[in-house]
Coordinates of C-alpha atoms in Angstrom, one line a residue:
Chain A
X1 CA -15.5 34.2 14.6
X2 CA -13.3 33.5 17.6
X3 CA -9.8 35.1 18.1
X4 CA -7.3 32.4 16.7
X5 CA -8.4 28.9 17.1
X6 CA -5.4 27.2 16.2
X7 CA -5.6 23.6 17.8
X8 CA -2.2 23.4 17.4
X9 CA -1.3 24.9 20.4
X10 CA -4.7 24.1 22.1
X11 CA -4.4 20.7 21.9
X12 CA -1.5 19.9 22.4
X13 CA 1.5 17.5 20.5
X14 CA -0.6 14.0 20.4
X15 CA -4.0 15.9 19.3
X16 CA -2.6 17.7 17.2
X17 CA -0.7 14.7 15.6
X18 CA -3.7 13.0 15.4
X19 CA -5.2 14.9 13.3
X20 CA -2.8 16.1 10.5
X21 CA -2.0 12.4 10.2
X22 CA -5.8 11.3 9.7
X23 CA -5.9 13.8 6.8
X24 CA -4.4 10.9 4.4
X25 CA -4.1 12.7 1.7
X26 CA -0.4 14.2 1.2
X27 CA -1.3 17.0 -0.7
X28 CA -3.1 17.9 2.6
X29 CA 0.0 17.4 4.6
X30 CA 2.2 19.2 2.3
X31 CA -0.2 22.4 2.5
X32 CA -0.8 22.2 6.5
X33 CA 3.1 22.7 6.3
X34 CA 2.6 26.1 4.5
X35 CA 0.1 27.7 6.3
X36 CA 2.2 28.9 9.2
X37 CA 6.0 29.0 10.4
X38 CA 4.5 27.2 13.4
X39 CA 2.5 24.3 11.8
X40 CA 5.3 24.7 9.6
X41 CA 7.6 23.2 12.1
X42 CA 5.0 21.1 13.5
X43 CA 4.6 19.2 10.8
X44 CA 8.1 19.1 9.5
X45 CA 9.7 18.4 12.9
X46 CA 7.4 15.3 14.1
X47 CA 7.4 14.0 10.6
X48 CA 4.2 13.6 9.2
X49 CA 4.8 13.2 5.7
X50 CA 7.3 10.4 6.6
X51 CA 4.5 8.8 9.2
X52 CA 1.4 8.9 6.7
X53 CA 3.9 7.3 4.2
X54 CA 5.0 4.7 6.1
X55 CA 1.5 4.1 7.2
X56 CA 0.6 3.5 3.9
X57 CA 4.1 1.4 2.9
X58 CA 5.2 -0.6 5.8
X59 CA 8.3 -1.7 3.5
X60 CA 9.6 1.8 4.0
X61 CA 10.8 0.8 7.9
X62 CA 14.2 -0.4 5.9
X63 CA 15.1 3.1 4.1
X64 CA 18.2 4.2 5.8
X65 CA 18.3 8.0 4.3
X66 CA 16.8 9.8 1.4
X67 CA 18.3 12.0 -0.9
X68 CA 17.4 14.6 -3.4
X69 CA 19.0 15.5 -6.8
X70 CA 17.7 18.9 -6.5
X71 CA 18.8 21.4 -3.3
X72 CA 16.3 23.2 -1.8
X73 CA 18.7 25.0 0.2
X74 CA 17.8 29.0 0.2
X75 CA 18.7 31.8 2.4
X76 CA 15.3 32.1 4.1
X77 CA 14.7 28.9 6.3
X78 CA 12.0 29.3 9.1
X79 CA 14.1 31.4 11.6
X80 CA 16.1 29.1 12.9
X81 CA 19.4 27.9 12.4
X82 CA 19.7 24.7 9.8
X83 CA 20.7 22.0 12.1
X84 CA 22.0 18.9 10.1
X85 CA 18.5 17.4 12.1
X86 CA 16.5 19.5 10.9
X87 CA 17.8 19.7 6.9
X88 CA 17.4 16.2 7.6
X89 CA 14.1 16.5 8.4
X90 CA 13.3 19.0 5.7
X91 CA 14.4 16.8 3.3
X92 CA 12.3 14.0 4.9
X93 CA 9.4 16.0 4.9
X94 CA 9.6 16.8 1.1
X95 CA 10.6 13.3 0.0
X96 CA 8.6 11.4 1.7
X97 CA 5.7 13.5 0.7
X98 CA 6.1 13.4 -2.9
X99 CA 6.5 9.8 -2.4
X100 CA 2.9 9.2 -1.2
X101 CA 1.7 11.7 -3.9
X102 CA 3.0 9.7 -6.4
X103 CA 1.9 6.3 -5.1
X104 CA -1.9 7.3 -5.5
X105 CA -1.7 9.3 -8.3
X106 CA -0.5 7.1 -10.7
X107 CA -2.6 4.9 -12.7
X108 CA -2.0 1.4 -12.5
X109 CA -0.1 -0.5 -15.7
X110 CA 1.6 -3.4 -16.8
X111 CA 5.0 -3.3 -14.9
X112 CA 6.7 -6.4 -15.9
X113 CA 9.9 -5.7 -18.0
X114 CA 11.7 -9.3 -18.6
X115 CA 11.2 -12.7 -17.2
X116 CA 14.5 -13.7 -15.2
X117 CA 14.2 -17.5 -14.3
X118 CA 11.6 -20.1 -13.3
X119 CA 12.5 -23.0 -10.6
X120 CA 12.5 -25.9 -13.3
X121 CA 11.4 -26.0 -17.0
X122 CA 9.9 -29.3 -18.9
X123 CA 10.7 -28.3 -22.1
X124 CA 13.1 -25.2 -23.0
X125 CA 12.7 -23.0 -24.5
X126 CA 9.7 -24.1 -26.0
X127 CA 7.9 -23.8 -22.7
X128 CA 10.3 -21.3 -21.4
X129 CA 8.8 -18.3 -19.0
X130 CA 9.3 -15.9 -21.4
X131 CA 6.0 -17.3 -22.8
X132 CA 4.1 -16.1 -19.8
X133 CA 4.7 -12.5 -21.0
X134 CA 2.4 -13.3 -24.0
X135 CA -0.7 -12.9 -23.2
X136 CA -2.5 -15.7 -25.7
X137 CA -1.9 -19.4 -24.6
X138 CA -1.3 -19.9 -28.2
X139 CA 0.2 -18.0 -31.5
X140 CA -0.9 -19.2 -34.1
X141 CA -0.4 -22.2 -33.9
X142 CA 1.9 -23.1 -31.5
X143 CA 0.7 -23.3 -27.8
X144 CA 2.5 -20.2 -25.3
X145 CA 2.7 -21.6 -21.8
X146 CA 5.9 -22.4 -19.0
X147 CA 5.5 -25.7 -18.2
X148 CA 7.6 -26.9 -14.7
X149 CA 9.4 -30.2 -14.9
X150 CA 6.8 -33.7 -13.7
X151 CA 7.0 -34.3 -10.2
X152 CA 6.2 -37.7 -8.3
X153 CA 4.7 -35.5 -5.7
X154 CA 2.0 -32.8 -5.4
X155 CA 3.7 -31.0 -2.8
X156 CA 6.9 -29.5 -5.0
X157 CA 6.3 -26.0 -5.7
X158 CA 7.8 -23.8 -8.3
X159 CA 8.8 -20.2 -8.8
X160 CA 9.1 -17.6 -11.5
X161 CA 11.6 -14.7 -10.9
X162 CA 10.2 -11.7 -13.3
X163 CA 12.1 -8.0 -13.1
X164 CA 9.9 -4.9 -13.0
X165 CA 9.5 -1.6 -14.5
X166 CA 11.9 -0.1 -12.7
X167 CA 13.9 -0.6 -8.9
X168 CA 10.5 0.9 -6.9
X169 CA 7.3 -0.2 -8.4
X170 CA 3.6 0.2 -6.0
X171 CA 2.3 -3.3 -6.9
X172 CA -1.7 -3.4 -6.5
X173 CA -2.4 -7.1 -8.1
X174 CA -0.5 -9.7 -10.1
X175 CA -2.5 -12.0 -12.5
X176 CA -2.2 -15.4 -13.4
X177 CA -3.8 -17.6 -15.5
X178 CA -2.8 -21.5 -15.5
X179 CA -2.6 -23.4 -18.6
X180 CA -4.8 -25.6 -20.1
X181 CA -3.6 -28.2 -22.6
X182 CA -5.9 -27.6 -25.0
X183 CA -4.1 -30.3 -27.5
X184 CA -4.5 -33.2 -24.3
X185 CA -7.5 -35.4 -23.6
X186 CA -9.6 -34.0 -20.9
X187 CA -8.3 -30.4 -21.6
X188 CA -6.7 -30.8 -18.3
X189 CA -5.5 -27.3 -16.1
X190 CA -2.4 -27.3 -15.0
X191 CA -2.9 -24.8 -11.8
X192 CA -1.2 -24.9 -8.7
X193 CA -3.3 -25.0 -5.2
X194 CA -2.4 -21.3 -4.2
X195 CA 0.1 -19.1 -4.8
X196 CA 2.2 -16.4 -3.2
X197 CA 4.1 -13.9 -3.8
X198 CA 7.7 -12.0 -2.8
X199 CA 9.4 -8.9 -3.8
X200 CA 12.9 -8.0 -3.4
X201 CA 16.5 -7.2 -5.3
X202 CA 19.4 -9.1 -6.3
X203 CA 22.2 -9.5 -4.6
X204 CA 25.3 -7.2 -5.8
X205 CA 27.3 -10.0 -6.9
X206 CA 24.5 -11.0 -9.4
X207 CA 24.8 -10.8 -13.2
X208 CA 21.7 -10.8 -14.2
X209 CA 22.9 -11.9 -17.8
X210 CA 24.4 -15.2 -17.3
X211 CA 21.5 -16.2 -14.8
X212 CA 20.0 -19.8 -16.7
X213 CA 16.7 -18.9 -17.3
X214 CA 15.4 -22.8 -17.6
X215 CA 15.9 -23.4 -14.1
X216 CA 17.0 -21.1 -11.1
X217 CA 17.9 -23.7 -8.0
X218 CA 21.0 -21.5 -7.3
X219 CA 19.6 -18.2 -8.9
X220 CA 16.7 -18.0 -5.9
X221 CA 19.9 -17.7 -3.8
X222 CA 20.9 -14.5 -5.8
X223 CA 17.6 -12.9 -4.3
X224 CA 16.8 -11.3 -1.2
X225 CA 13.2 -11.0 -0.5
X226 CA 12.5 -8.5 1.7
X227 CA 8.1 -8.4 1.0
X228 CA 6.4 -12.0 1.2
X229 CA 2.4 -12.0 0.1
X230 CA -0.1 -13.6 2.1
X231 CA -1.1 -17.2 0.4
X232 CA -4.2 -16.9 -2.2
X233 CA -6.1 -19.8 -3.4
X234 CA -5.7 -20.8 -7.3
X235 CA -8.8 -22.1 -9.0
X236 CA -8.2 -24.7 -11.7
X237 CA -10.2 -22.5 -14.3
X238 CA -8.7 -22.1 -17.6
X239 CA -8.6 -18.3 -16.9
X240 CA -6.9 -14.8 -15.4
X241 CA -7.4 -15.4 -12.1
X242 CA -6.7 -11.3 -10.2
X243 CA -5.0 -11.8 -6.9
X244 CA -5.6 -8.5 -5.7
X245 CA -3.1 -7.2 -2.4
X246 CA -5.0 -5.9 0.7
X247 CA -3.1 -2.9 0.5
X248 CA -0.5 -2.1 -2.7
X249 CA 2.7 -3.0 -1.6
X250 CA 5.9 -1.1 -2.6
X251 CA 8.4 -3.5 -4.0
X252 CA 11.7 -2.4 -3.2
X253 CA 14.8 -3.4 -6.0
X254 CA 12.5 -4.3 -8.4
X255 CA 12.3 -7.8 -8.7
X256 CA 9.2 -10.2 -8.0
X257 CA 9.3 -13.8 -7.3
X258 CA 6.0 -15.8 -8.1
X259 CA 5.5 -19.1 -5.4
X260 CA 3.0 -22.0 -7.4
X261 CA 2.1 -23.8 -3.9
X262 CA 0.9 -27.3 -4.4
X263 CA 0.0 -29.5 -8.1
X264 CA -3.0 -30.6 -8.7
X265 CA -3.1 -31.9 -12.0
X266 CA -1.2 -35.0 -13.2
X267 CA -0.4 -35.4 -17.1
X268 CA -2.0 -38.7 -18.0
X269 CA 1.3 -39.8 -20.5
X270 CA 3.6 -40.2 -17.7
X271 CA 1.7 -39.5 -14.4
X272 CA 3.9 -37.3 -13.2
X273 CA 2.3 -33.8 -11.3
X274 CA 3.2 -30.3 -13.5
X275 CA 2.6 -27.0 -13.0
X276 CA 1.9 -24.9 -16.5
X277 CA 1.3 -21.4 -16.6
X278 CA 0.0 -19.4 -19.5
X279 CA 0.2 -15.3 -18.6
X280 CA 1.3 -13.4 -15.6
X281 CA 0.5 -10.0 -15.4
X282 CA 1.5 -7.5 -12.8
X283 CA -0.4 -4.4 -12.5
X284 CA 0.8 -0.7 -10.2
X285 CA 2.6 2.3 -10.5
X286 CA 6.1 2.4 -11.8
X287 CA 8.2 5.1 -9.8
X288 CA 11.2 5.3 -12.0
X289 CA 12.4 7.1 -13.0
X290 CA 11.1 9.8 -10.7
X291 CA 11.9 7.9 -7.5
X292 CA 15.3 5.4 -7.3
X293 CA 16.3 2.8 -4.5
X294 CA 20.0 1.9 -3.6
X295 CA 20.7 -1.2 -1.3
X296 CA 23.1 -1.4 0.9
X297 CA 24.7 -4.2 1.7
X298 CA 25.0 -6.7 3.4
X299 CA 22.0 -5.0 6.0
X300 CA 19.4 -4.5 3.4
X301 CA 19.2 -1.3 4.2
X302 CA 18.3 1.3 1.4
X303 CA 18.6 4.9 0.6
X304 CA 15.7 6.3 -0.7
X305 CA 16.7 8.6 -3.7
X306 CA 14.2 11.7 -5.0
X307 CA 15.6 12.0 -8.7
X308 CA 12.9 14.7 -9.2
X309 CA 9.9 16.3 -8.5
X310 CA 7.9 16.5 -11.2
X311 CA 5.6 13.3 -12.3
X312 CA 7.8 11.6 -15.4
X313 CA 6.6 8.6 -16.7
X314 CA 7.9 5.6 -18.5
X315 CA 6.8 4.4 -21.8
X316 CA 3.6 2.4 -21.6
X317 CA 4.7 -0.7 -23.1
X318 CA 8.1 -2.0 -21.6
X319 CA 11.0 -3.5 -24.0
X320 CA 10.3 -6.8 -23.5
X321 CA 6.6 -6.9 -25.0
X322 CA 8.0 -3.9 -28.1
X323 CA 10.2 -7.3 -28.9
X324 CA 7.5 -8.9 -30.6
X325 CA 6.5 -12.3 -30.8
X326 CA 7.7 -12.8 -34.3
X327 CA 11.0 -12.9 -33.0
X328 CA 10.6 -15.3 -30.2
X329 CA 8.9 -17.8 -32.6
X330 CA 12.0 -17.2 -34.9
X331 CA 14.2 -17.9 -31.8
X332 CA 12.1 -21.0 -31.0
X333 CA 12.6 -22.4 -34.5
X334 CA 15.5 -21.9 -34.5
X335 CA 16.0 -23.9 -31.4
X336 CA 13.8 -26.1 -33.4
X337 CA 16.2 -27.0 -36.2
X338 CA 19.3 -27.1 -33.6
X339 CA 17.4 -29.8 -31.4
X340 CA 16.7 -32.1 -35.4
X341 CA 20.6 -31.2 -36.4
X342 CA 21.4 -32.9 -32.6
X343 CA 19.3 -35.8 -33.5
X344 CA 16.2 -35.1 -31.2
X345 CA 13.8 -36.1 -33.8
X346 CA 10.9 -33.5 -34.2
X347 CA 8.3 -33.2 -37.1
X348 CA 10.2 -31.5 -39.8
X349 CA 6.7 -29.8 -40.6
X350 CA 6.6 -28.3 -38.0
X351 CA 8.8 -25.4 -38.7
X352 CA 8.3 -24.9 -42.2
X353 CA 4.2 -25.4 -42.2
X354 CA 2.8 -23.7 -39.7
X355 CA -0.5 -25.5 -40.2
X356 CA 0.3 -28.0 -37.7
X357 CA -2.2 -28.4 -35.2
X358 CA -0.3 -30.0 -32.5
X359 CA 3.2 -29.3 -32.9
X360 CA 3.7 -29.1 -28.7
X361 CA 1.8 -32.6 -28.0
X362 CA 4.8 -33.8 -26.7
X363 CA 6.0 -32.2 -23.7
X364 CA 7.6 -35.1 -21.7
Chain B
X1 CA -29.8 13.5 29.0
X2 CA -29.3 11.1 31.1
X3 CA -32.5 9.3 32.2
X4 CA -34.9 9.1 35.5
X5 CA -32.8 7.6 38.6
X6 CA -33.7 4.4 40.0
X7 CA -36.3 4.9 42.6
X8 CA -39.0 4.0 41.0
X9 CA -40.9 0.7 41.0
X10 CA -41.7 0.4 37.3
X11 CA -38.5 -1.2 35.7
X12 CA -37.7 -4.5 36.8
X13 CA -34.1 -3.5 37.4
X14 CA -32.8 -0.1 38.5
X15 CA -30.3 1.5 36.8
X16 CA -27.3 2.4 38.4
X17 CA -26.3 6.3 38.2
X18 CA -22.9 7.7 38.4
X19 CA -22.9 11.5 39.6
X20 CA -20.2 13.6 37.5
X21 CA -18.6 17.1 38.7
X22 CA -17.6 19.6 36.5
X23 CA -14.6 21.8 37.0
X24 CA -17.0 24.7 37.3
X25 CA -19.2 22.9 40.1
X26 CA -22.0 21.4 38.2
X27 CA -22.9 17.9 38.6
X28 CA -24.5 15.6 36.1
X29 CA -26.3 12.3 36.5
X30 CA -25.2 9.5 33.9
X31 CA -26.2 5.8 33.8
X32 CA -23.0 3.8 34.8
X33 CA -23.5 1.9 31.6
X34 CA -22.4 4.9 29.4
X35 CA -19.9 5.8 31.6
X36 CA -18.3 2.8 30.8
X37 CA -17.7 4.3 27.5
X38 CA -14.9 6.4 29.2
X39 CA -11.8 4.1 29.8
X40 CA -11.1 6.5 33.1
X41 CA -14.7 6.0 34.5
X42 CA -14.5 2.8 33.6
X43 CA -11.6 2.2 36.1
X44 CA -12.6 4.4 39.0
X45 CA -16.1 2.3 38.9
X46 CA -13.9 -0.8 39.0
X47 CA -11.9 0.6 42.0
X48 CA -15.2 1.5 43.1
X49 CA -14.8 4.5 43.6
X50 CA -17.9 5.9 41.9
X51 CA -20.3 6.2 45.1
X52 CA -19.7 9.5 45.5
X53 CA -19.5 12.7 42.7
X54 CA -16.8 11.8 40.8
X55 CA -14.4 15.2 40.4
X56 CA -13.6 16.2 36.7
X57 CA -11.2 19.6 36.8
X58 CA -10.2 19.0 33.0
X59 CA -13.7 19.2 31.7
X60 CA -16.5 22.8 32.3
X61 CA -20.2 22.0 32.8
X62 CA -21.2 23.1 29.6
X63 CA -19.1 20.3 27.9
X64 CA -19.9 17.4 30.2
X65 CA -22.9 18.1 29.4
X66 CA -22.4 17.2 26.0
X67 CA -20.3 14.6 26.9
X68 CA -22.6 12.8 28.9
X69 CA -25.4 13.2 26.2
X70 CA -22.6 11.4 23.7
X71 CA -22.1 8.5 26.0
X72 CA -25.9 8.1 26.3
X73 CA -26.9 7.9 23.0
X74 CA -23.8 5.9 22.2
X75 CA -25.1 3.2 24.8
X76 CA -28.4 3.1 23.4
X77 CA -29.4 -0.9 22.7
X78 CA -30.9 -1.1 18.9
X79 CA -29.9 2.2 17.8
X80 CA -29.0 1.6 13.7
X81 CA -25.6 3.1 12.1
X82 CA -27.3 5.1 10.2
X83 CA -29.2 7.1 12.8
X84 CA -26.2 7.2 14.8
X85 CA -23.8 8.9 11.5
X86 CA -26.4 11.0 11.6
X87 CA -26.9 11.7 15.0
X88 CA -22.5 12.3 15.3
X89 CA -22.5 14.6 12.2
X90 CA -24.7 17.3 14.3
X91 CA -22.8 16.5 17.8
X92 CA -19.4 17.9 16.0
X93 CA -21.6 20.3 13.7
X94 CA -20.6 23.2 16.2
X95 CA -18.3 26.0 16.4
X96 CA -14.6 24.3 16.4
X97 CA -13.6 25.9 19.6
X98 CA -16.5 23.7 21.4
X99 CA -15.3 20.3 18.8
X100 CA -11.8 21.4 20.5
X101 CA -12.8 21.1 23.7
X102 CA -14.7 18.3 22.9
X103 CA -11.1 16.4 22.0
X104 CA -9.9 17.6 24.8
X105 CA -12.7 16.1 27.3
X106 CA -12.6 12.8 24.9
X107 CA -8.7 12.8 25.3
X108 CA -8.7 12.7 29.5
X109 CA -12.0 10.6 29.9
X110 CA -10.1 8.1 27.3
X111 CA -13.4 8.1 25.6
X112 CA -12.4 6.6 22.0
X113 CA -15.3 6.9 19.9
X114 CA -16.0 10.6 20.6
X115 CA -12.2 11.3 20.2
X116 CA -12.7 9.9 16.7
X117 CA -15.2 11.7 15.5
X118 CA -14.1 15.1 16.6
X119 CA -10.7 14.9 15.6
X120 CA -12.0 13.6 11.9
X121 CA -14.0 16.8 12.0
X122 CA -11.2 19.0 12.3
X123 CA -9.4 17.0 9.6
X124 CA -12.4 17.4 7.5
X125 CA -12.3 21.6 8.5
X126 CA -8.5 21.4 6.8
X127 CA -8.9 19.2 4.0
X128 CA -9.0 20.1 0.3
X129 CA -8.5 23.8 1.5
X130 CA -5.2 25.7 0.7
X131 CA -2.7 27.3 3.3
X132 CA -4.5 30.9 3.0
X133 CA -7.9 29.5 3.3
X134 CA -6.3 27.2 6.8
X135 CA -5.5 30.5 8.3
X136 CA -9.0 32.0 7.9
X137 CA -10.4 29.7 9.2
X138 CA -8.8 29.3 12.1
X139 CA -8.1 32.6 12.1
X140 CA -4.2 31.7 12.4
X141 CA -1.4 34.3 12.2
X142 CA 0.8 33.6 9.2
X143 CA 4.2 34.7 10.6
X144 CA 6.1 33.5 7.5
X145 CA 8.4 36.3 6.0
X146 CA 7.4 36.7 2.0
X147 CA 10.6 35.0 1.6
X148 CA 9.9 32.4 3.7
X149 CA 6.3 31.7 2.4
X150 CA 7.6 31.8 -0.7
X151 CA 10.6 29.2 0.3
X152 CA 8.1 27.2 1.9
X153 CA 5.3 27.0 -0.8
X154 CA 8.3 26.2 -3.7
X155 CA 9.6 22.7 -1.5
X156 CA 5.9 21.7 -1.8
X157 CA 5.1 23.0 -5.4
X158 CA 3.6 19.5 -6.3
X159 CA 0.8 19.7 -3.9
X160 CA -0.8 22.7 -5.2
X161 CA -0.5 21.4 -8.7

């Protein structure tokens, strides 16, 4: 074997770059880092851990800093003196590294935690968007779908804010399936022509509480979207259509807003275009609570916070879905006998007999 | 290697040679359309400035040789991907010093395909293998302090979990 054959030195900084990035893997990174105080400050100087994650997360061009909650600050550094640079870089290279690790080794979940708001509701909270969190388009009896409010034209789109597991989630598909009115003649689909999606966080004067979750014309102005999808085509199929990202995409503060492009399917009772939506789903890897985001306003700018390094996970199912659907129907009954004590006349069977086929019919 | 030069009557068209000089002296024959493979030839025949030996002081005999056998095969009509994978895996299936100075030829010639595949087969030599295994392979010095190992291997715990 030859005397050393480091290519380090051989060839040169772009080479050598070039290389140690096309490894991919961080793990890989992480351990070129150790074999040597020189590919030691190779690799942590010219930032590859930061550069393979980026490559992988464009979103990450808006992190102002990262932090740690841990110190990592010893005695014995690599010889020479800890500049505020390079600490900076140190920390970088250890954040940004664990980062990427975590992104692919985490298996993909469910990472919705609560619906927010949806553009326009027919009916609510019958046909609220908390329905699209159930996974049925019916319990027992009674039909589980947002519907939008009837528009005159095609054109008018509608959106559904959801908030994730957590303020930094790797999203890797969302699934949607549109409703079909299973209790209307025709069995007519109430898809949109494509959708699209954005990701983002709310801004700091936002209380999420009091947002109205029927309709959202001023909450959308709450948002800033900083990740917007490319457009996917819907079918009008009655089922869970995958829309599956190129690449996962990092959503940064947490909170996803889904676009329903275009109507295609007109309700026959009033001819009016609607948009109905039975389940969303959003699969990827929750980083909370390892990994934590904090905006800064007003330039969007974030600071990318390590919390720790080991691998913790959050419960499997999120609150929202532990709140079972024997409450909500409660709820909706409830709402139920409010609406016939205001004088909107319903079928009084329809709250104490369950055995109603087609207690939802009416959804003008 | 590079094939016959164009005197001959049998094909219809001749095919136009560009003469290469290594740093050491030696000079190699290669068809001008796998030069073009190289970005830099690619310009100097442009310029036209490839009549006479074109001068290569980055790049010894013994690699331009290789080099030139690359860019041949590489312009090859009909060859089929799978020959050609196969082909690439034995060009960089040599000791690393040679797939180093490979890079290094690939890097100057701005030849993109070769510079590819030899600097994916270093990657390959480092990946999966831990820090102690790196250095005997490449025969590296450690020059970390215990402390300093230590240090070092602690801020990256997770990657050798």
């Amino acid at each position: 074997m030859d005397p050393s054959v480091d290519f380090v030195p051989i060839l040169g900084l772009d080479m050598s770059f070039k290389i140690l990035l096309s490894l991919g893997d961080p793990c890989d990174i992480a351990r070129a880092s150790c074999v040597s105080r020189s590919w030691h400050g190779f690799v942590v100087s010219n930032g590859l851990s930061k550069q393979l994650c980026l490559g992988m997360f464009p979103q990450l061009s808006g992190v102002d800093h990262v932090t740690e909650s841990c110190s990592f600050k010893t005695e014995a550094e690599t010889g020479s003196s800890n500049t505020k640079e390079w600490d900076v870089l140190e920390r970088e290279h250890r954040v940004y590294g664990f980062l990427s690790h975590c992104c692919r080794s985490i298996v993909d979940r469910e990472c919705i935690s609560d619906a927010i708001s949806a553009s326009s509701t027919d009916n609510f909270p019958e046909e609220g968007i908390n329905n699209t969190l159930e996974m049925r388009d019916r319990v027992g009896r009674i039909a589980s779908y947002w519907s939008s409010e009837g528009q005159k034209k095609p054109a008018v789109p509608e959106t559904l804010i959801y908030k994730l597991v957590g303020d930094l989630c790797v999203i890797t598909e969302i699934d949607i399936q549109p409703f079909q009115a299973y209790f209307q003649t025709g069995l007519p689909i109430y898809s949109a022509k494509s959708v699209r999606f954005r990701m983002g966080y709310p801004k700091a004067s936002v209380d999420l509480d009091s947002v109205d979750q029927s309709c959202h014309d001023s909450t959308n102005d709450k948002f800033v979207w900083t990740y917007t999808s490319p457009e996917f085509p819907m079918a009008q199929e009655n089922c869970l259509q995958k829309f599956k990202f190129p690449k996962p995409v990092l959503c940064i503060g947490g909170f996803l807003l889904v676009e329903l492009l275009g109507r295609v399917q007109r309700q026959e009772m009033d001819g009016l275009f609607y948009i109905c939506v039975s389940h969303v789903r959003v699969l990827g890897r929750p980083l909370s609570p390892t990994f934590g985001v904090d905006i800064i306003e007003p330039s969007g700018k974030f600071v990318l916070k390590a919390l720790s390094y080991t691998k913790e996970s959050l419960p499997e199912s999120s609150p929202r879905r532990i709140s079972s659907l024997e409450l909500q129907r409660r709820v909706r009954n409830l709402e139920h006998i409010l609406n016939m004590l205001r004088g909107n006349v319903r079928d009084v069977e329809d709250i104490w007999d369950e055995g109603q086929d087609d207690s939802d019919e009416e959804f003008a | 290697m590079s094939s016959s030069s164009s005197s001959s009557s049998s094909p219809p068209c001749p095919k136009k040679m560009i003469t290469l000089k290594s740093s050491d002296g030696e000079t190699f024959e290669i068809e001008e359309i796998a030069a073009l493979q190289s970005k830099t030839l690619e310009n100097m025949i442009d310029e036209n400035c490839a009549s006479t030996p074109i001068p290569l002081p980055n790049v010894k005999g013994k690699i331009l040789a290789k080099v030139v056998e690359f860019c041949t095969k590489h312009a090859e009509a009909g060859a089929d991907a799978e020959t050609l994978r196969a082909w690439d895996a034995e060009f960089v299936g040599v000791e690393h010093a040679i797939v180093f100075d490979y890079i290094l030829a690939a890097n100057f010639l701005e030849i993109p395909t070769l510079l590819d595949l030899a600097c994916e087969s270093v990657a390959e030599m480092i990946k999966g293998k831990t820090p102690d295994e790196i250095r005997k392979f490449f025969n590296i010095n450690n020059a970390f302090s215990p402390e300093e190992e230590e240090d070092v291997r602690r801020q990256n715990q997770w990657a050798f979990e």
